[in-house]
Tab-separated table of C-alpha atoms in Angstrom:
chain	number	residue	atom	x	y	z
A	15	MET	CA	-22.746	-23.422	37.011
A	16	SER	CA	-21.664	-26.258	34.765
A	17	ALA	CA	-18.100	-27.035	33.904
A	18	SER	CA	-19.853	-26.995	29.869
A	19	ARG	CA	-21.315	-23.230	30.798
A	20	TRP	CA	-17.640	-22.496	31.510
A	21	ILE	CA	-16.452	-23.432	28.594
A	22	LEU	CA	-19.054	-21.863	26.559
A	23	ILE	CA	-17.941	-18.631	28.314
A	24	ALA	CA	-14.240	-19.033	27.258
A	25	ALA	CA	-14.739	-20.174	23.359
A	26	LEU	CA	-16.549	-17.183	23.434
A	27	ALA	CA	-13.964	-14.833	25.173
A	28	CYS	CA	-11.417	-16.974	22.610
A	29	GLY	CA	-14.151	-15.246	19.685
A	30	GLY	CA	-13.298	-11.908	21.167
A	31	PHE	CA	-9.811	-12.770	21.223
A	32	GLY	CA	-9.067	-13.427	17.997
A	33	ILE	CA	-11.557	-10.796	16.309
A	34	GLY	CA	-8.534	-9.259	17.799
A	35	VAL	CA	-5.574	-10.519	16.496
A	36	SER	CA	-6.999	-10.964	13.435
A	37	GLU	CA	-8.091	-7.316	12.528
A	38	PHE	CA	-5.121	-5.449	13.992
A	39	LEU	CA	-2.345	-8.152	12.863
A	40	VAL	CA	-2.981	-6.548	9.457
A	41	MET	CA	-1.581	-3.665	9.997
A	42	GLY	CA	1.673	-5.500	11.441
A	43	LEU	CA	1.953	-7.831	8.639
A	44	LEU	CA	1.497	-4.760	6.215
A	45	PRO	CA	4.714	-5.388	4.603
A	46	GLN	CA	4.835	-8.750	4.409
A	47	ILE	CA	1.836	-8.912	2.614
A	48	ALA	CA	2.649	-5.954	0.323
A	49	GLU	CA	5.733	-8.014	-1.034
A	50	ASP	CA	4.018	-11.296	-1.286
A	51	LEU	CA	0.771	-9.939	-3.094
A	52	LEU	CA	2.161	-6.516	-4.656
A	53	PRO	CA	6.315	-7.730	-5.593
A	54	GLU	CA	6.610	-5.233	-8.756
A	55	LEU	CA	5.017	-2.200	-6.944
A	56	VAL	CA	6.805	-3.175	-4.479
A	57	ARG	CA	10.183	-3.166	-5.936
A	58	SER	CA	9.148	0.046	-7.567
A	59	HIS	CA	7.458	2.095	-5.324
A	60	ARG	CA	7.602	0.423	-2.048
A	61	ASP	CA	5.350	2.872	-0.408
A	62	ALA	CA	2.871	2.450	-2.946
A	63	ALA	CA	2.420	-0.700	-2.169
A	64	LEU	CA	2.658	-0.789	1.456
A	65	ALA	CA	-0.399	2.306	0.859
A	66	ALA	CA	-2.292	0.174	-1.424
A	67	THR	CA	-2.289	-3.030	0.946
A	68	GLY	CA	-3.179	-0.956	3.667
A	69	GLY	CA	-6.352	-1.523	2.003
A	70	MET	CA	-6.956	-4.547	4.358
A	71	ALA	CA	-7.932	-2.335	7.313
A	72	SER	CA	-9.754	-0.035	5.501
A	73	ALA	CA	-11.645	-3.181	4.124
A	74	TYR	CA	-12.187	-4.840	7.138
A	75	ALA	CA	-13.189	-1.341	9.156
A	76	ALA	CA	-15.702	-0.948	6.493
A	77	GLY	CA	-16.953	-4.957	6.387
A	78	VAL	CA	-17.836	-3.967	9.568
A	79	ALA	CA	-19.828	-1.066	9.581
A	80	VAL	CA	-21.879	-2.439	7.131
A	81	GLY	CA	-22.225	-5.338	8.882
A	82	ILE	CA	-24.167	-3.624	12.107
A	83	PHE	CA	-27.314	-3.439	10.430
A	84	THR	CA	-27.192	-6.017	7.413
A	85	THR	CA	-26.009	-9.166	9.568
A	86	PRO	CA	-28.560	-8.388	12.775
A	87	LEU	CA	-31.106	-8.637	9.377
A	88	LEU	CA	-30.236	-11.625	7.649
A	89	VAL	CA	-29.667	-13.825	11.238
A	90	ARG	CA	-33.124	-12.087	13.465
A	91	ARG	CA	-35.215	-15.235	12.598
A	92	LEU	CA	-32.412	-17.290	14.278
A	93	SER	CA	-32.268	-18.311	17.905
A	94	GLU	CA	-29.219	-17.510	19.052
A	95	ARG	CA	-27.258	-20.410	18.878
A	96	HIS	CA	-27.600	-20.488	15.449
A	97	ALA	CA	-27.089	-17.592	15.263
A	98	LEU	CA	-23.925	-17.288	17.170
A	99	LEU	CA	-23.198	-20.152	14.690
A	100	VAL	CA	-23.260	-18.510	11.476
A	101	CYS	CA	-21.358	-15.720	12.675
A	102	ALA	CA	-18.444	-18.267	14.116
A	103	GLY	CA	-18.769	-20.196	10.834
A	104	SER	CA	-18.168	-16.935	8.391
A	105	MET	CA	-15.411	-16.087	10.183
A	106	VAL	CA	-13.744	-19.380	10.067
A	107	LEU	CA	-13.796	-19.289	6.509
A	108	TRP	CA	-13.522	-15.926	5.499
A	109	THR	CA	-10.888	-16.337	7.302
A	110	VAL	CA	-9.106	-19.232	5.820
A	111	LEU	CA	-9.985	-18.108	2.354
A	112	THR	CA	-8.174	-14.454	2.959
A	113	ALA	CA	-4.742	-16.466	3.925
A	114	LEU	CA	-5.299	-18.568	0.794
A	115	ALA	CA	-5.838	-15.029	-1.209
A	116	PRO	CA	-3.932	-15.120	-4.811
A	117	THR	CA	-4.019	-11.287	-5.298
A	118	LEU	CA	-4.672	-8.537	-3.290
A	119	PRO	CA	-8.717	-7.289	-5.236
A	120	ILE	CA	-9.597	-10.877	-4.139
A	121	ALA	CA	-8.110	-10.344	-0.068
A	122	LEU	CA	-9.431	-7.012	0.158
A	123	ALA	CA	-12.643	-8.352	-0.924
A	124	LEU	CA	-12.316	-11.540	1.554
A	125	ARG	CA	-11.262	-9.113	4.597
A	126	PHE	CA	-15.110	-6.895	3.629
A	127	LEU	CA	-16.692	-10.288	3.905
A	128	SER	CA	-14.977	-11.468	7.315
A	129	ALA	CA	-15.564	-8.246	8.757
A	130	LEU	CA	-19.527	-8.263	7.941
A	131	THR	CA	-20.175	-10.500	11.490
A	132	HIS	CA	-17.821	-8.832	14.138
A	133	ALA	CA	-19.693	-6.853	15.848
A	134	SER	CA	-22.723	-8.956	15.903
A	135	PHE	CA	-20.488	-11.848	16.907
A	136	ILE	CA	-19.414	-9.371	19.645
A	137	GLY	CA	-22.598	-8.309	20.855
A	138	LEU	CA	-24.566	-11.842	20.508
A	139	GLY	CA	-21.480	-13.279	22.551
A	140	ALA	CA	-22.292	-10.474	25.309
A	141	MET	CA	-25.751	-11.522	25.376
A	142	ALA	CA	-25.427	-15.639	25.530
A	143	ILE	CA	-22.963	-14.899	28.517
A	144	ALA	CA	-25.020	-12.620	30.375
A	145	HIS	CA	-27.783	-15.484	29.906
A	146	VAL	CA	-25.587	-17.428	31.290
A	147	LEU	CA	-24.209	-15.964	34.214
A	148	GLY	CA	-28.314	-13.996	34.782
A	149	SER	CA	-30.228	-12.534	32.528
A	150	ARG	CA	-29.385	-8.689	33.240
A	151	SER	CA	-25.535	-9.294	33.456
A	152	TYR	CA	-26.033	-7.129	30.073
A	153	GLY	CA	-22.038	-5.438	31.255
A	154	ARG	CA	-20.290	-8.400	32.357
A	155	GLY	CA	-21.109	-10.173	29.191
A	156	SER	CA	-19.760	-7.606	27.082
A	157	ALA	CA	-16.548	-7.215	28.826
A	158	ILE	CA	-15.970	-10.938	28.625
A	159	VAL	CA	-16.288	-10.737	25.076
A	160	HIS	CA	-14.450	-7.347	25.161
A	161	GLY	CA	-12.051	-8.509	27.268
A	162	GLY	CA	-10.605	-11.248	24.388
A	163	LEU	CA	-10.453	-8.208	22.281
A	164	ALA	CA	-8.363	-5.755	25.119
A	165	LEU	CA	-6.282	-8.999	25.793
A	166	ALA	CA	-5.283	-9.023	21.941
A	167	ASN	CA	-3.824	-5.537	21.484
A	168	LEU	CA	-2.013	-6.526	24.887
A	169	ALA	CA	-0.619	-9.921	23.976
A	170	GLY	CA	-1.964	-12.155	20.576
A	171	VAL	CA	-1.411	-9.041	18.041
A	172	PRO	CA	2.380	-7.974	19.187
A	173	ALA	CA	3.588	-11.807	19.598
A	174	LEU	CA	1.874	-12.769	16.363
A	175	THR	CA	3.668	-9.929	15.149
A	176	ALA	CA	6.349	-10.518	16.027
A	177	VAL	CA	6.553	-14.542	14.615
A	178	GLY	CA	5.265	-12.373	11.438
A	179	ALA	CA	9.142	-11.879	10.938
A	180	VAL	CA	10.165	-15.176	10.359
A	181	VAL	CA	6.617	-17.250	9.756
A	182	ASP	CA	4.328	-16.712	6.750
A	183	TRP	CA	1.711	-13.963	6.704
A	184	ARG	CA	-0.828	-16.917	5.211
A	185	VAL	CA	-0.130	-19.025	8.246
A	186	ILE	CA	-0.595	-16.043	10.543
A	187	LEU	CA	-3.422	-14.589	9.595
A	188	GLY	CA	-4.890	-18.820	8.747
A	189	SER	CA	-3.683	-19.071	12.213
A	190	CYS	CA	-6.374	-16.668	13.585
A	191	ALA	CA	-9.217	-19.053	12.188
A	192	LEU	CA	-8.807	-21.757	14.861
A	193	LEU	CA	-9.802	-19.006	17.257
A	194	PHE	CA	-12.807	-18.656	15.726
A	195	ALA	CA	-12.885	-22.331	15.711
A	196	ALA	CA	-13.613	-22.714	19.395
A	197	PRO	CA	-16.382	-21.003	19.982
A	198	LEU	CA	-18.292	-22.964	16.467
A	199	LEU	CA	-16.736	-26.206	18.296
A	200	ALA	CA	-18.324	-24.919	22.448
A	201	LEU	CA	-21.831	-24.409	20.400
A	202	VAL	CA	-21.853	-27.269	18.406
A	203	LEU	CA	-21.621	-29.010	21.399
A	204	VAL	CA	-22.357	-27.156	24.346
A	205	ASP	CA	-26.011	-25.768	24.338
A	206	VAL	CA	-27.215	-21.901	25.665
A	207	PRO	CA	-29.364	-21.999	28.522
A	208	ASP	CA	-33.320	-21.282	27.193
A	209	ALA	CA	-33.789	-18.222	28.107
A	210	ALA	CA	-30.473	-17.114	25.357
A	211	HIS	CA	-32.379	-18.844	22.962
A	212	GLY	CA	-34.469	-16.358	19.871
A	213	THR	CA	-34.994	-12.677	20.949
A	214	SER	CA	-37.017	-11.560	24.304
A	215	ALA	CA	-40.624	-10.857	23.978
A	216	PRO	CA	-40.972	-8.026	21.284
A	217	SER	CA	-40.309	-4.546	23.300
A	218	THR	CA	-43.263	-1.931	22.516
A	219	ALA	CA	-41.102	0.573	23.884
A	220	ARG	CA	-40.486	3.549	20.956
A	221	VAL	CA	-37.844	3.995	20.234
A	222	ARG	CA	-36.938	7.953	21.404
A	223	THR	CA	-34.532	9.055	18.105
A	224	LYS	CA	-33.268	12.492	19.980
A	225	ASN	CA	-31.680	10.025	22.786
A	226	LEU	CA	-30.014	7.425	20.676
A	227	VAL	CA	-28.905	10.596	17.683
A	228	LEU	CA	-26.816	11.379	21.590
A	229	LEU	CA	-25.842	8.523	22.193
A	230	PHE	CA	-24.523	7.136	18.764
A	231	GLY	CA	-23.078	10.621	18.255
A	232	SER	CA	-21.486	10.536	21.468
A	233	ALA	CA	-20.119	7.595	21.491
A	234	ILE	CA	-18.432	7.354	17.364
A	235	VAL	CA	-17.165	10.617	18.620
A	236	GLY	CA	-15.582	9.939	21.750
A	237	ALA	CA	-13.828	6.770	19.651
A	238	ALA	CA	-12.702	8.766	17.309
A	239	GLY	CA	-11.244	10.864	19.804
A	240	GLY	CA	-9.293	8.129	21.171
A	241	PHE	CA	-8.212	6.543	17.371
A	242	THR	CA	-7.182	9.924	16.383
A	243	ILE	CA	-4.248	9.945	19.065
A	244	LEU	CA	-3.790	5.828	18.735
A	245	THR	CA	-3.627	5.152	14.904
A	246	TYR	CA	-0.325	8.227	15.302
A	247	VAL	CA	1.181	7.462	18.637
A	248	ALA	CA	4.236	7.158	17.501
A	249	PRO	CA	5.509	10.956	16.205
A	250	VAL	CA	3.223	11.389	19.466
A	251	THR	CA	4.951	10.049	21.675
A	252	LEU	CA	8.135	11.499	20.280
A	253	TRP	CA	6.484	14.806	20.661
A	254	THR	CA	5.432	14.423	24.440
A	255	ARG	CA	8.407	12.089	26.229
A	256	GLY	CA	11.697	14.647	25.459
A	257	ASP	CA	14.912	13.436	27.019
A	258	ASP	CA	13.548	10.463	27.821
A	259	THR	CA	14.225	8.190	24.933
A	260	TRP	CA	12.773	4.882	27.028
A	261	VAL	CA	9.071	5.354	25.939
A	262	THR	CA	8.945	3.801	23.033
A	263	ALA	CA	5.813	3.488	20.181
A	264	ALA	CA	6.227	0.210	21.588
A	265	ILE	CA	5.866	1.100	25.691
A	266	ALA	CA	3.460	3.218	24.563
A	267	MET	CA	1.129	0.663	22.905
A	268	LEU	CA	2.355	-1.583	25.598
A	269	ALA	CA	0.674	1.438	28.313
A	270	PHE	CA	-2.332	1.286	25.736
A	271	GLY	CA	-3.612	-2.606	25.740
A	272	ILE	CA	-2.372	-1.992	29.983
A	273	GLY	CA	-5.781	0.789	30.026
A	274	MET	CA	-7.852	-0.764	27.643
A	275	ASN	CA	-8.069	-3.858	30.020
A	276	LEU	CA	-8.617	-1.797	32.878
A	277	GLY	CA	-10.909	0.357	31.484
A	278	ASN	CA	-13.121	-2.812	30.076
A	279	LEU	CA	-12.562	-4.511	33.444
A	280	VAL	CA	-14.042	-1.448	34.922
A	281	SER	CA	-16.837	-0.819	32.910
A	282	GLY	CA	-17.990	-4.327	32.792
A	283	ILE	CA	-18.390	-4.085	37.396
A	284	LEU	CA	-20.746	-0.410	37.245
A	285	ALA	CA	-21.792	-1.255	33.717
A	286	ASP	CA	-25.493	-3.342	34.712
A	287	ARG	CA	-25.664	-1.027	37.561
A	288	ALA	CA	-24.659	2.261	36.435
A	289	ALA	CA	-24.006	2.026	33.237
A	290	GLY	CA	-24.393	6.291	32.527
A	291	LEU	CA	-21.791	6.811	34.847
A	292	ALA	CA	-19.216	4.169	33.184
A	293	PHE	CA	-19.650	5.578	29.786
A	294	GLY	CA	-19.630	9.525	30.908
A	295	GLY	CA	-16.261	8.245	33.079
A	296	ALA	CA	-14.911	6.512	29.729
A	297	ILE	CA	-14.796	9.700	28.112
A	298	CYS	CA	-13.556	12.158	30.815
A	299	ALA	CA	-10.623	9.358	31.158
A	300	GLY	CA	-9.231	10.168	26.955
A	301	VAL	CA	-10.534	13.983	28.195
A	302	PHE	CA	-7.798	13.950	30.434
A	303	GLY	CA	-5.470	11.956	28.368
A	304	ALA	CA	-5.257	14.056	25.761
A	305	ALA	CA	-4.622	16.790	27.895
A	306	LEU	CA	-1.541	15.618	29.103
A	307	LEU	CA	-0.538	14.430	25.841
A	308	LEU	CA	-0.849	18.340	24.933
A	309	ILE	CA	2.621	19.148	26.887
A	310	PRO	CA	5.917	19.115	24.442
A	311	GLY	CA	8.428	17.601	26.204
A	312	ALA	CA	6.386	16.326	29.284
A	313	GLY	CA	8.550	13.476	29.867
A	314	GLY	CA	7.791	9.782	29.758
A	315	VAL	CA	5.425	9.194	32.800
A	316	MET	CA	3.391	12.363	31.252
A	317	THR	CA	3.506	10.237	27.938
A	318	VAL	CA	2.931	6.648	29.648
A	319	ALA	CA	0.027	8.240	31.301
A	320	GLY	CA	-2.064	10.035	28.516
A	321	VAL	CA	-1.767	6.802	26.380
A	322	LEU	CA	-3.207	4.142	29.580
A	323	LEU	CA	-5.752	6.797	29.780
A	324	ILE	CA	-6.454	6.919	25.719
A	325	GLY	CA	-6.979	3.035	26.383
A	326	VAL	CA	-9.588	2.988	29.484
A	327	LEU	CA	-11.727	5.645	27.510
A	328	LEU	CA	-11.887	2.853	24.109
A	329	GLY	CA	-11.617	-0.373	26.420
A	330	GLY	CA	-13.961	0.947	28.708
A	331	GLN	CA	-16.648	2.314	25.672
A	332	GLY	CA	-18.162	-0.849	25.500
A	333	PRO	CA	-19.625	-2.402	28.191
A	334	ALA	CA	-21.137	0.506	29.489
A	335	GLY	CA	-22.366	1.254	25.629
A	336	GLN	CA	-24.172	-2.231	25.348
A	337	VAL	CA	-26.237	-2.004	28.134
A	338	LEU	CA	-26.881	1.626	27.159
A	339	TYR	CA	-27.817	1.020	23.528
A	340	LEU	CA	-29.772	-2.073	24.885
A	341	ARG	CA	-31.652	0.068	26.907
A	342	GLU	CA	-32.512	2.338	24.262
A	343	LEU	CA	-33.490	-0.168	21.552
A	344	SER	CA	-35.057	-2.554	23.705
A	345	ARG	CA	-37.449	-3.952	20.875
A	346	PHE	CA	-34.086	-4.235	18.483
A	347	PRO	CA	-31.903	-6.307	21.351
A	348	ARG	CA	-29.714	-7.343	17.583
A	349	LEU	CA	-29.289	-4.537	16.113
A	350	ALA	CA	-28.297	-2.927	20.145
A	351	ALA	CA	-25.684	-5.390	20.938
A	352	SER	CA	-23.682	-4.786	17.695
A	353	LEU	CA	-23.292	-0.876	18.425
A	354	PRO	CA	-20.628	-0.820	20.880
A	355	SER	CA	-19.086	-3.085	18.395
A	356	GLY	CA	-19.867	-1.050	15.503
A	357	THR	CA	-19.240	2.630	16.580
A	358	GLY	CA	-16.231	2.031	17.701
A	359	ASN	CA	-14.753	1.280	14.210
A	360	LEU	CA	-16.820	4.071	12.723
A	361	GLY	CA	-15.140	6.049	15.144
A	362	SER	CA	-11.405	4.415	14.403
A	363	PHE	CA	-12.111	5.382	10.651
A	364	ALA	CA	-13.293	9.396	11.249
A	365	GLY	CA	-9.874	9.514	14.222
A	366	ALA	CA	-7.231	7.803	11.457
A	367	LEU	CA	-8.981	10.211	9.066
A	368	PHE	CA	-8.393	13.067	11.282
A	369	GLY	CA	-5.454	12.564	12.605
A	370	ALA	CA	-3.824	12.178	9.795
A	371	GLY	CA	-5.182	15.648	8.170
A	372	LEU	CA	-3.834	16.945	11.634
A	373	LEU	CA	-0.770	15.111	11.315
A	374	ALA	CA	0.568	16.284	7.532
A	375	GLY	CA	-1.481	20.009	8.157
A	376	PHE	CA	0.486	20.786	11.502
A	377	GLY	CA	2.120	18.293	12.858
A	378	PRO	CA	1.820	16.372	15.986
A	379	GLY	CA	1.723	18.594	17.990
A	380	VAL	CA	-1.949	19.125	17.552
A	381	ILE	CA	-3.490	15.693	17.511
A	382	PRO	CA	-3.958	16.020	20.922
A	383	ILE	CA	-5.459	19.252	20.959
A	384	GLY	CA	-7.942	18.279	17.581
A	385	ALA	CA	-8.190	14.572	20.071
A	386	GLY	CA	-9.342	16.633	23.383
A	387	ALA	CA	-11.972	19.166	21.138
A	388	LEU	CA	-13.439	15.862	20.065
A	389	LEU	CA	-13.435	13.990	23.555
A	390	ILE	CA	-15.288	16.829	24.531
A	391	ILE	CA	-17.966	17.614	22.335
A	392	ALA	CA	-18.571	13.662	22.810
A	393	LEU	CA	-18.839	14.552	26.673
A	394	VAL	CA	-21.585	17.339	25.474
A	395	ALA	CA	-23.233	14.996	23.511
A	396	PHE	CA	-24.047	12.425	26.414
A	397	PHE	CA	-24.317	14.883	28.781
A	398	GLY	CA	-27.422	16.804	26.651
A	399	TYR	CA	-28.214	12.959	26.336
A	400	THR	CA	-28.426	12.401	29.898
A	401	ARG	CA	-30.631	16.057	30.580
A	402	LEU	CA	-33.325	14.152	28.028
A	403	LEU	CA	-33.480	10.785	30.059
A	404	ARG	CA	-33.835	12.759	33.440
A	405	SER	CA	-35.831	15.549	31.565
A	406	ARG	CA	-38.121	12.219	30.682
A	407	ALA	CA	-37.868	10.300	33.873
A	408	PRO	CA	-41.721	9.850	35.778
């Protein structure tokens, strides 16, 4: 394979890294953003200002959810290369404008717009890499793009959050545009293989509604279970670590990042040959992770292992989900390619709300119970999906 093709693959992975950084970085920069955009409210009611600024995270999640369906529709007549150019260009534009936003309402609107092409970029990028590597390597293609996103959680977000203590948030968020400019430039200079132009020939395969509902539900509920714990990892860590004070929220997030990269790697290797095994295995890892966090004062090792397995869950769903959705929606490959990232964000939104209710109503000890219940439901739904596949097999 030529060097230019490797450059294209690296650039698309860089775009995935940029998505991961820009999505989660805002959460760590909320105090700085609030002080800049809501200075009077910060002085009078700091918590209210932080809550209002937190809308930037919610606006992004809403943009991803809307973009799952709108962006594939808008770029349906474009070649795969040109669709990716639109996605990357859109992220560059709206990210830069968000960094320049003069008020919070404008920043919220721009964050929403910057997220509309999130899922499609990841999905189309995975398909393009698959065509570079070999037309059936969708799991590996997804793992490479999602690998950039997973690496962002392990390295990029913590590093840039620390930099945010001394550098203006606008500079840091604006620098994310450079990460999106890399795939934009690569796509201008390097052509995508002929096999990747446009979509494949229209498939006559019928959409199996029951299968799709079960798979879709399993993915969203499974992600919600993982994010129920991850969103409130700080109080859960305090609950389970006991006297092992070396386990801090930062250590827990490091374990999550390692687990996410591990899950993405293993799922990427398995997905093209055994997508069901990879997807179901990721959910099982999450169930075991939630179980390890059930015991109060269980100790630091159990806490780290539990959070690491939650990372395996959330990292492993992407590549396997990519292959499964492409099988179920072969008539609509671009929609299918955007669904793994989209369902993950829907699960993130639902899990954060569910976890908030558990934490406020019952305390941190109930969060792993609720998360485990969601993950068992997801596993049952996926078992039902596999049963339908077997019953309809020739």
